[in-house]
Amino acid sequence: MREEIIFYPGPIHLLWSTGIYYVNELSKSYDVTLVLENAASEDINRINDLTENRIVKIYMVGLFYMIKRHENYKNIFKKIFKKNNFKYAFAPDDMHPLNIYLFRQAKKCGCVNICYQSGFMVGERREQRIMMNSEKALFIKYKYGVPFTFASILIDIVNTVRHWWHYMIAPLVVGEQPFWGKSSCFTHKGHSTMRDGDHYILYGERERSIFIKGGVEPKETIVIPHPITWDCNIRFNNKLLNCRSVELSDCESIIIFLDDIQYTFNKELRRVITRDDFCKSWIKVIEILSQKFPQSTIWLKPHPAQSDELNISEMFKTVVTQSDNVKIVNQFENAMDFFSTCGVIISQNSTVLFLASLLFDNKTIISLNLHDRYLGDVYKKVNNIHYFPNLRDFENYDFKSNKKVQLQRWDGSKLMKDFLFSIADRRVRNS
């Protein structure tokens, strides 16, 4: 009889970039139950097709707010665990409310809780906190015309209130113990496995050192490269990438993944970079590409988290109107659907660049550090990504000089099985 696993991949876009690989491989040896939030019926059909209907059950979690959100998480996981005998629970972290309810119920039922890295780690937690809080404060400053210092204090207050609400007050209201712990996804402190997570799967030693420096016990971390690089997933990659929801007929197309265009600081935290600055720079990038590739289609894809109040179509209206080869894609389209048909993949420090660098040895993958933004140079030394610190270097780049690279491949399936076996073996010896 096969052991059972419950798996939550996080937001649906993280399922398609990372989670689906784990789900597919684990379902070959375990009975996997999948939990999805805010997914469409098309997502479920695609999952079943890719995994050849090996998923035992897929539960849909409704999207609620305030107390109803916590009640829903609590009740659905009590219901799921009552019907199953899971041995392992997987989620990207143990900090977000849904993940906490999952792992808390899993812990009560004797499960081993495993977190896994779902995106590229741009820096240490302190650096990420500085960047995210500063960008939020700048947004408030320019939207409401208040001083930056006041906006920063307001952001700290809001983050603290959200922390107390989701970790202390709301759980008590629905009859749960508060969620004590050193980490918080709202105040951007600590790391996964500082709550109910038992182990964290990281892509490499760089990420592992960041976690250990941040206070995570070394024994709680394990390095297993991204499942995209596993030998067993080579065919699966082809199958996944051929399932495209957007038809791009031009194999020489170019895709630009726009970051969440708001406000930020330059690297020295002295000069503000506005959305207009970013927009003008991206328009210049489009002009450069149009000159170099006059016959190619240039696709602009906004970030899934892009605010609705920022009308991207309006911001790029002039260049789209004047150029028949420039088109804007719906921000909620799956980013990986464009990989197979685009020869050039461009962004700033998006995770999609990291994924593309692991998948392709013959595409031009470019990271642009527009305006020397804070943490804008994270891909400076990453294999298979061409990093440009400014537009001048990018404009002078000879695209024909791009050469194939040797992609690393790993027996990830064995690494994962050995990892889970070691956990099971320890449990037997300690029982």
PDB file of C-alpha atoms in Angstrom, residues 116-357:
ATOM      1  CA  TYR A 116      10.304  23.715  -0.732  1.00  0.00           C
ATOM      2  CA  GLN A 117      11.781  26.710  -2.513  1.00  0.00           C
ATOM      3  CA  SER A 118       9.356  27.919  -5.175  1.00  0.00           C
ATOM      4  CA  GLY A 119      11.214  30.883  -6.673  1.00  0.00           C
ATOM      5  CA  PHE A 120      14.601  32.514  -7.050  1.00  0.00           C
ATOM      6  CA  MET A 121      15.904  33.960  -3.771  1.00  0.00           C
ATOM      7  CA  VAL A 122      16.944  37.525  -4.589  1.00  0.00           C
ATOM      8  CA  GLY A 123      18.740  38.160  -1.305  1.00  0.00           C
ATOM      9  CA  GLU A 124      18.808  37.876   2.442  1.00  0.00           C
ATOM     10  CA  ARG A 125      15.604  38.443   4.381  1.00  0.00           C
ATOM     11  CA  ARG A 126      16.766  41.852   5.628  1.00  0.00           C
ATOM     12  CA  GLU A 127      17.489  42.987   2.069  1.00  0.00           C
ATOM     13  CA  GLN A 128      14.115  41.772   0.850  1.00  0.00           C
ATOM     14  CA  ARG A 129      12.388  43.552   3.733  1.00  0.00           C
ATOM     15  CA  ILE A 130      14.139  46.835   2.916  1.00  0.00           C
ATOM     16  CA  MET A 131      13.199  46.565  -0.748  1.00  0.00           C
ATOM     17  CA  MET A 132       9.547  45.596  -0.243  1.00  0.00           C
ATOM     18  CA  ASN A 133       8.795  48.096   2.520  1.00  0.00           C
ATOM     19  CA  SER A 134      10.546  50.918   0.676  1.00  0.00           C
ATOM     20  CA  GLU A 135       8.593  50.246  -2.517  1.00  0.00           C
ATOM     21  CA  LYS A 136       5.287  50.194  -0.616  1.00  0.00           C
ATOM     22  CA  ALA A 137       6.170  53.426   1.180  1.00  0.00           C
ATOM     23  CA  LEU A 138       7.086  55.114  -2.095  1.00  0.00           C
ATOM     24  CA  PHE A 139       3.768  54.048  -3.603  1.00  0.00           C
ATOM     25  CA  ILE A 140       1.897  55.685  -0.711  1.00  0.00           C
ATOM     26  CA  LYS A 141       4.111  58.789  -0.891  1.00  0.00           C
ATOM     27  CA  TYR A 142       3.332  59.414  -4.553  1.00  0.00           C
ATOM     28  CA  LYS A 143      -0.309  58.331  -4.453  1.00  0.00           C
ATOM     29  CA  TYR A 144      -1.328  60.409  -1.435  1.00  0.00           C
ATOM     30  CA  GLY A 145       1.384  63.076  -1.372  1.00  0.00           C
ATOM     31  CA  VAL A 146       2.666  62.305   2.116  1.00  0.00           C
ATOM     32  CA  PRO A 147       6.298  62.360   3.330  1.00  0.00           C
ATOM     33  CA  PHE A 148       8.274  59.162   2.795  1.00  0.00           C
ATOM     34  CA  THR A 149       9.100  58.869   6.523  1.00  0.00           C
ATOM     35  CA  PHE A 150       5.402  58.996   7.415  1.00  0.00           C
ATOM     36  CA  ALA A 151       4.610  56.437   4.699  1.00  0.00           C
ATOM     37  CA  SER A 152       7.355  54.130   6.016  1.00  0.00           C
ATOM     38  CA  ILE A 153       5.951  54.311   9.558  1.00  0.00           C
ATOM     39  CA  LEU A 154       2.482  53.610   8.173  1.00  0.00           C
ATOM     40  CA  ILE A 155       3.750  50.543   6.295  1.00  0.00           C
ATOM     41  CA  ASP A 156       5.376  49.224   9.483  1.00  0.00           C
ATOM     42  CA  ILE A 157       2.096  49.711  11.352  1.00  0.00           C
ATOM     43  CA  VAL A 158       0.059  47.990   8.641  1.00  0.00           C
ATOM     44  CA  ASN A 159       2.487  45.061   8.499  1.00  0.00           C
ATOM     45  CA  THR A 160       2.380  44.683  12.283  1.00  0.00           C
ATOM     46  CA  VAL A 161      -1.417  44.830  12.349  1.00  0.00           C
ATOM     47  CA  ARG A 162      -1.649  42.195   9.623  1.00  0.00           C
ATOM     48  CA  HIS A 163       0.801  40.019  11.534  1.00  0.00           C
ATOM     49  CA  TRP A 164      -1.228  40.211  14.741  1.00  0.00           C
ATOM     50  CA  TRP A 165      -4.513  39.706  12.932  1.00  0.00           C
ATOM     51  CA  HIS A 166      -3.526  36.619  10.961  1.00  0.00           C
ATOM     52  CA  TYR A 167      -1.237  35.013  13.541  1.00  0.00           C
ATOM     53  CA  MET A 168      -2.954  35.890  16.817  1.00  0.00           C
ATOM     54  CA  ILE A 169      -6.457  37.381  16.684  1.00  0.00           C
ATOM     55  CA  ALA A 170      -8.146  35.536  13.785  1.00  0.00           C
ATOM     56  CA  PRO A 171      -6.981  32.051  14.921  1.00  0.00           C
ATOM     57  CA  LEU A 172      -8.351  32.727  18.418  1.00  0.00           C
ATOM     58  CA  VAL A 173     -11.688  33.898  17.006  1.00  0.00           C
ATOM     59  CA  VAL A 174     -12.120  30.620  15.057  1.00  0.00           C
ATOM     60  CA  GLY A 175     -11.127  28.510  18.045  1.00  0.00           C
ATOM     61  CA  GLU A 176      -7.442  27.880  17.324  1.00  0.00           C
ATOM     62  CA  GLN A 177      -4.342  28.574  19.363  1.00  0.00           C
ATOM     63  CA  PRO A 178      -2.344  31.614  18.182  1.00  0.00           C
ATOM     64  CA  PHE A 179       0.318  30.961  15.565  1.00  0.00           C
ATOM     65  CA  TRP A 180       3.459  31.532  17.599  1.00  0.00           C
ATOM     66  CA  GLY A 181       6.757  31.615  15.766  1.00  0.00           C
ATOM     67  CA  LYS A 182       9.839  33.620  14.824  1.00  0.00           C
ATOM     68  CA  SER A 183       8.889  34.144  11.171  1.00  0.00           C
ATOM     69  CA  SER A 184       6.275  36.340   9.511  1.00  0.00           C
ATOM     70  CA  CYS A 185       5.290  36.794   5.886  1.00  0.00           C
ATOM     71  CA  PHE A 186       3.727  40.143   6.817  1.00  0.00           C
ATOM     72  CA  THR A 187       6.662  41.771   8.622  1.00  0.00           C
ATOM     73  CA  HIS A 188       9.107  39.908   6.339  1.00  0.00           C
ATOM     74  CA  LYS A 189      11.103  38.409   9.183  1.00  0.00           C
ATOM     75  CA  GLY A 190      12.539  34.945   9.655  1.00  0.00           C
ATOM     76  CA  HIS A 191      12.404  31.974   7.301  1.00  0.00           C
ATOM     77  CA  SER A 192      10.348  28.877   6.641  1.00  0.00           C
ATOM     78  CA  THR A 193      10.754  25.967   9.092  1.00  0.00           C
ATOM     79  CA  MET A 194      10.653  28.416  12.011  1.00  0.00           C
ATOM     80  CA  ARG A 195       7.037  27.388  12.586  1.00  0.00           C
ATOM     81  CA  ASP A 196       5.571  23.939  11.859  1.00  0.00           C
ATOM     82  CA  GLY A 197       7.836  23.105   8.927  1.00  0.00           C
ATOM     83  CA  ASP A 198      10.257  20.253   9.631  1.00  0.00           C
ATOM     84  CA  HIS A 199      12.476  20.472   6.536  1.00  0.00           C
ATOM     85  CA  TYR A 200      13.166  22.915   3.732  1.00  0.00           C
ATOM     86  CA  ILE A 201      14.264  21.881   0.228  1.00  0.00           C
ATOM     87  CA  LEU A 202      16.558  24.510  -1.303  1.00  0.00           C
ATOM     88  CA  TYR A 203      17.955  24.828  -4.826  1.00  0.00           C
ATOM     89  CA  GLY A 204      21.607  25.261  -3.883  1.00  0.00           C
ATOM     90  CA  GLU A 205      24.255  26.064  -1.302  1.00  0.00           C
ATOM     91  CA  ARG A 206      23.811  29.811  -1.839  1.00  0.00           C
ATOM     92  CA  GLU A 207      20.212  29.629  -0.665  1.00  0.00           C
ATOM     93  CA  ARG A 208      21.083  27.232   2.137  1.00  0.00           C
ATOM     94  CA  SER A 209      23.734  29.616   3.494  1.00  0.00           C
ATOM     95  CA  ILE A 210      21.177  32.461   3.471  1.00  0.00           C
ATOM     96  CA  PHE A 211      18.769  30.344   5.532  1.00  0.00           C
ATOM     97  CA  ILE A 212      21.402  29.219   8.027  1.00  0.00           C
ATOM     98  CA  LYS A 213      22.653  32.797   8.413  1.00  0.00           C
ATOM     99  CA  GLY A 214      19.028  33.777   9.079  1.00  0.00           C
ATOM    100  CA  GLY A 215      18.751  31.390  11.996  1.00  0.00           C
ATOM    101  CA  VAL A 216      17.484  28.144  10.479  1.00  0.00           C
ATOM    102  CA  GLU A 217      19.056  24.969  11.856  1.00  0.00           C
ATOM    103  CA  PRO A 218      21.323  23.338   9.216  1.00  0.00           C
ATOM    104  CA  LYS A 219      19.754  19.919   9.868  1.00  0.00           C
ATOM    105  CA  GLU A 220      16.390  21.313   8.757  1.00  0.00           C
ATOM    106  CA  THR A 221      17.671  22.184   5.273  1.00  0.00           C
ATOM    107  CA  ILE A 222      18.527  19.982   2.320  1.00  0.00           C
ATOM    108  CA  VAL A 223      19.778  20.917  -1.144  1.00  0.00           C
ATOM    109  CA  ILE A 224      17.932  19.350  -4.076  1.00  0.00           C
ATOM    110  CA  PRO A 225      18.217  21.296  -7.363  1.00  0.00           C
ATOM    111  CA  HIS A 226      15.075  22.641  -9.018  1.00  0.00           C
ATOM    112  CA  PRO A 227      13.009  19.727 -10.432  1.00  0.00           C
ATOM    113  CA  ILE A 228      13.198  21.299 -13.881  1.00  0.00           C
ATOM    114  CA  THR A 229      16.804  20.050 -13.936  1.00  0.00           C
ATOM    115  CA  TRP A 230      15.981  16.444 -13.022  1.00  0.00           C
ATOM    116  CA  ASP A 231      16.737  13.815 -15.654  1.00  0.00           C
ATOM    117  CA  CYS A 232      13.311  12.267 -15.146  1.00  0.00           C
ATOM    118  CA  ASN A 233      11.603  15.550 -16.095  1.00  0.00           C
ATOM    119  CA  ILE A 234      13.174  16.123 -19.514  1.00  0.00           C
ATOM    120  CA  ARG A 235      10.191  14.606 -21.314  1.00  0.00           C
ATOM    121  CA  PHE A 236       7.812  16.236 -18.848  1.00  0.00           C
ATOM    122  CA  ASN A 237       9.318  19.641 -19.669  1.00  0.00           C
ATOM    123  CA  ASN A 238       8.513  19.102 -23.335  1.00  0.00           C
ATOM    124  CA  LYS A 239       4.982  18.021 -22.518  1.00  0.00           C
ATOM    125  CA  LEU A 240       4.399  20.961 -20.217  1.00  0.00           C
ATOM    126  CA  LEU A 241       5.822  23.563 -22.572  1.00  0.00           C
ATOM    127  CA  ASN A 242       3.822  22.250 -25.505  1.00  0.00           C
ATOM    128  CA  CYS A 243       0.583  22.806 -23.583  1.00  0.00           C
ATOM    129  CA  ARG A 244       0.304  26.458 -24.582  1.00  0.00           C
ATOM    130  CA  SER A 245      -2.762  28.558 -23.893  1.00  0.00           C
ATOM    131  CA  VAL A 246      -1.397  31.323 -26.141  1.00  0.00           C
ATOM    132  CA  GLU A 247      -0.573  30.548 -29.739  1.00  0.00           C
ATOM    133  CA  LEU A 248       2.575  32.293 -30.910  1.00  0.00           C
ATOM    134  CA  SER A 249       3.278  31.451 -34.517  1.00  0.00           C
ATOM    135  CA  ASP A 250       6.571  33.320 -34.797  1.00  0.00           C
ATOM    136  CA  CYS A 251       9.376  31.160 -33.389  1.00  0.00           C
ATOM    137  CA  GLU A 252      11.618  34.227 -33.338  1.00  0.00           C
ATOM    138  CA  SER A 253       9.334  36.077 -30.934  1.00  0.00           C
ATOM    139  CA  ILE A 254      10.676  38.054 -28.002  1.00  0.00           C
ATOM    140  CA  ILE A 255       9.025  38.056 -24.582  1.00  0.00           C
ATOM    141  CA  ILE A 256       9.544  40.798 -22.000  1.00  0.00           C
ATOM    142  CA  PHE A 257       8.382  39.952 -18.487  1.00  0.00           C
ATOM    143  CA  LEU A 258       7.659  43.244 -16.765  1.00  0.00           C
ATOM    144  CA  ASP A 259       8.212  43.467 -13.028  1.00  0.00           C
ATOM    145  CA  ASP A 260       5.459  44.912 -10.868  1.00  0.00           C
ATOM    146  CA  ILE A 261       5.920  48.487 -12.080  1.00  0.00           C
ATOM    147  CA  GLN A 262       5.635  50.776  -9.066  1.00  0.00           C
ATOM    148  CA  TYR A 263       8.378  52.790  -7.401  1.00  0.00           C
ATOM    149  CA  THR A 264      11.756  51.793  -6.002  1.00  0.00           C
ATOM    150  CA  PHE A 265      15.199  53.111  -5.084  1.00  0.00           C
ATOM    151  CA  ASN A 266      18.477  52.797  -6.886  1.00  0.00           C
ATOM    152  CA  LYS A 267      21.187  50.625  -5.361  1.00  0.00           C
ATOM    153  CA  GLU A 268      22.527  53.360  -3.101  1.00  0.00           C
ATOM    154  CA  LEU A 269      18.989  54.110  -1.809  1.00  0.00           C
ATOM    155  CA  ARG A 270      19.419  57.755  -2.699  1.00  0.00           C
ATOM    156  CA  ARG A 271      17.370  58.342  -5.832  1.00  0.00           C
ATOM    157  CA  VAL A 272      13.763  57.355  -6.391  1.00  0.00           C
ATOM    158  CA  ILE A 273      12.939  55.431  -9.550  1.00  0.00           C
ATOM    159  CA  THR A 274       9.364  56.097 -10.623  1.00  0.00           C
ATOM    160  CA  ARG A 275       7.001  54.060 -12.770  1.00  0.00           C
ATOM    161  CA  ASP A 276       7.497  56.648 -15.518  1.00  0.00           C
ATOM    162  CA  ASP A 277      11.251  56.004 -15.359  1.00  0.00           C
ATOM    163  CA  PHE A 278      10.659  52.283 -15.783  1.00  0.00           C
ATOM    164  CA  CYS A 279       8.144  52.813 -18.573  1.00  0.00           C
ATOM    165  CA  LYS A 280      10.513  55.076 -20.540  1.00  0.00           C
ATOM    166  CA  SER A 281      13.326  52.566 -20.141  1.00  0.00           C
ATOM    167  CA  TRP A 282      11.198  49.662 -21.319  1.00  0.00           C
ATOM    168  CA  ILE A 283      10.064  51.690 -24.320  1.00  0.00           C
ATOM    169  CA  LYS A 284      13.735  52.276 -25.137  1.00  0.00           C
ATOM    170  CA  VAL A 285      14.337  48.513 -24.810  1.00  0.00           C
ATOM    171  CA  ILE A 286      11.469  47.876 -27.242  1.00  0.00           C
ATOM    172  CA  GLU A 287      12.910  50.387 -29.712  1.00  0.00           C
ATOM    173  CA  ILE A 288      16.323  48.701 -29.554  1.00  0.00           C
ATOM    174  CA  LEU A 289      14.778  45.271 -30.112  1.00  0.00           C
ATOM    175  CA  SER A 290      12.616  46.541 -32.970  1.00  0.00           C
ATOM    176  CA  GLN A 291      15.729  47.781 -34.748  1.00  0.00           C
ATOM    177  CA  LYS A 292      17.626  44.547 -34.189  1.00  0.00           C
ATOM    178  CA  PHE A 293      14.671  42.247 -34.951  1.00  0.00           C
ATOM    179  CA  PRO A 294      12.311  44.142 -37.299  1.00  0.00           C
ATOM    180  CA  GLN A 295      10.427  40.963 -38.278  1.00  0.00           C
ATOM    181  CA  SER A 296       9.914  39.638 -34.751  1.00  0.00           C
ATOM    182  CA  THR A 297       6.917  39.971 -32.485  1.00  0.00           C
ATOM    183  CA  ILE A 298       7.684  41.588 -29.141  1.00  0.00           C
ATOM    184  CA  TRP A 299       5.368  40.462 -26.342  1.00  0.00           C
ATOM    185  CA  LEU A 300       4.961  42.446 -23.125  1.00  0.00           C
ATOM    186  CA  LYS A 301       3.686  40.472 -20.146  1.00  0.00           C
ATOM    187  CA  PRO A 302       2.794  42.373 -16.962  1.00  0.00           C
ATOM    188  CA  HIS A 303       3.521  40.730 -13.616  1.00  0.00           C
ATOM    189  CA  PRO A 304       0.577  38.757 -12.127  1.00  0.00           C
ATOM    190  CA  ALA A 305       0.704  41.019  -9.043  1.00  0.00           C
ATOM    191  CA  GLN A 306       0.530  44.191 -11.116  1.00  0.00           C
ATOM    192  CA  SER A 307      -2.006  46.597  -9.644  1.00  0.00           C
ATOM    193  CA  ASP A 308      -5.240  47.008 -11.585  1.00  0.00           C
ATOM    194  CA  GLU A 309      -5.071  50.769 -11.177  1.00  0.00           C
ATOM    195  CA  LEU A 310      -1.903  50.839 -13.289  1.00  0.00           C
ATOM    196  CA  ASN A 311      -3.193  50.456 -16.824  1.00  0.00           C
ATOM    197  CA  ILE A 312      -0.224  48.858 -18.586  1.00  0.00           C
ATOM    198  CA  SER A 313      -1.912  49.176 -21.970  1.00  0.00           C
ATOM    199  CA  GLU A 314      -2.234  52.903 -21.407  1.00  0.00           C
ATOM    200  CA  MET A 315       1.391  53.246 -20.243  1.00  0.00           C
ATOM    201  CA  PHE A 316       2.663  51.568 -23.405  1.00  0.00           C
ATOM    202  CA  LYS A 317      -0.130  52.860 -25.640  1.00  0.00           C
ATOM    203  CA  THR A 318       2.111  54.928 -27.927  1.00  0.00           C
ATOM    204  CA  VAL A 319       4.654  52.225 -28.712  1.00  0.00           C
ATOM    205  CA  VAL A 320       1.935  49.577 -29.167  1.00  0.00           C
ATOM    206  CA  THR A 321      -0.054  51.851 -31.496  1.00  0.00           C
ATOM    207  CA  GLN A 322       2.980  52.780 -33.583  1.00  0.00           C
ATOM    208  CA  SER A 323       4.391  49.250 -33.834  1.00  0.00           C
ATOM    209  CA  ASP A 324       2.391  46.371 -35.264  1.00  0.00           C
ATOM    210  CA  ASN A 325       4.876  43.891 -33.829  1.00  0.00           C
ATOM    211  CA  VAL A 326       4.446  44.945 -30.167  1.00  0.00           C
ATOM    212  CA  LYS A 327       1.645  43.219 -28.272  1.00  0.00           C
ATOM    213  CA  ILE A 328       0.566  43.126 -24.612  1.00  0.00           C
ATOM    214  CA  VAL A 329      -0.336  39.796 -23.012  1.00  0.00           C
ATOM    215  CA  ASN A 330      -2.870  39.250 -20.248  1.00  0.00           C
ATOM    216  CA  GLN A 331      -0.971  39.413 -16.955  1.00  0.00           C
ATOM    217  CA  PHE A 332      -2.538  36.148 -15.734  1.00  0.00           C
ATOM    218  CA  GLU A 333      -1.325  34.046 -18.648  1.00  0.00           C
ATOM    219  CA  ASN A 334       1.138  31.348 -17.628  1.00  0.00           C
ATOM    220  CA  ALA A 335       4.638  32.748 -18.156  1.00  0.00           C
ATOM    221  CA  MET A 336       6.064  29.388 -19.188  1.00  0.00           C
ATOM    222  CA  ASP A 337       3.605  29.159 -22.070  1.00  0.00           C
ATOM    223  CA  PHE A 338       5.854  31.584 -23.947  1.00  0.00           C
ATOM    224  CA  PHE A 339       9.145  29.823 -23.380  1.00  0.00           C
ATOM    225  CA  SER A 340       9.095  27.373 -26.263  1.00  0.00           C
ATOM    226  CA  THR A 341       8.205  29.910 -28.954  1.00  0.00           C
ATOM    227  CA  CYS A 342      10.369  32.867 -27.934  1.00  0.00           C
ATOM    228  CA  GLY A 343      14.050  33.004 -28.809  1.00  0.00           C
ATOM    229  CA  VAL A 344      14.782  35.962 -26.527  1.00  0.00           C
ATOM    230  CA  ILE A 345      13.539  36.159 -22.918  1.00  0.00           C
ATOM    231  CA  ILE A 346      13.997  39.447 -21.047  1.00  0.00           C
ATOM    232  CA  SER A 347      13.193  40.769 -17.571  1.00  0.00           C
ATOM    233  CA  GLN A 348      14.841  42.510 -14.624  1.00  0.00           C
ATOM    234  CA  ASN A 349      15.118  40.065 -11.704  1.00  0.00           C
ATOM    235  CA  SER A 350      12.042  37.903 -12.253  1.00  0.00           C
ATOM    236  CA  THR A 351      12.099  34.211 -11.298  1.00  0.00           C
ATOM    237  CA  VAL A 352      11.112  33.340 -14.877  1.00  0.00           C
ATOM    238  CA  LEU A 353      14.664  34.171 -15.990  1.00  0.00           C
ATOM    239  CA  PHE A 354      16.052  31.626 -13.533  1.00  0.00           C
ATOM    240  CA  LEU A 355      13.609  28.973 -14.759  1.00  0.00           C
ATOM    241  CA  ALA A 356      14.434  29.702 -18.395  1.00  0.00           C
ATOM    242  CA  SER A 357      18.171  29.468 -17.663  1.00  0.00           C
TER     243      SER A 357
END
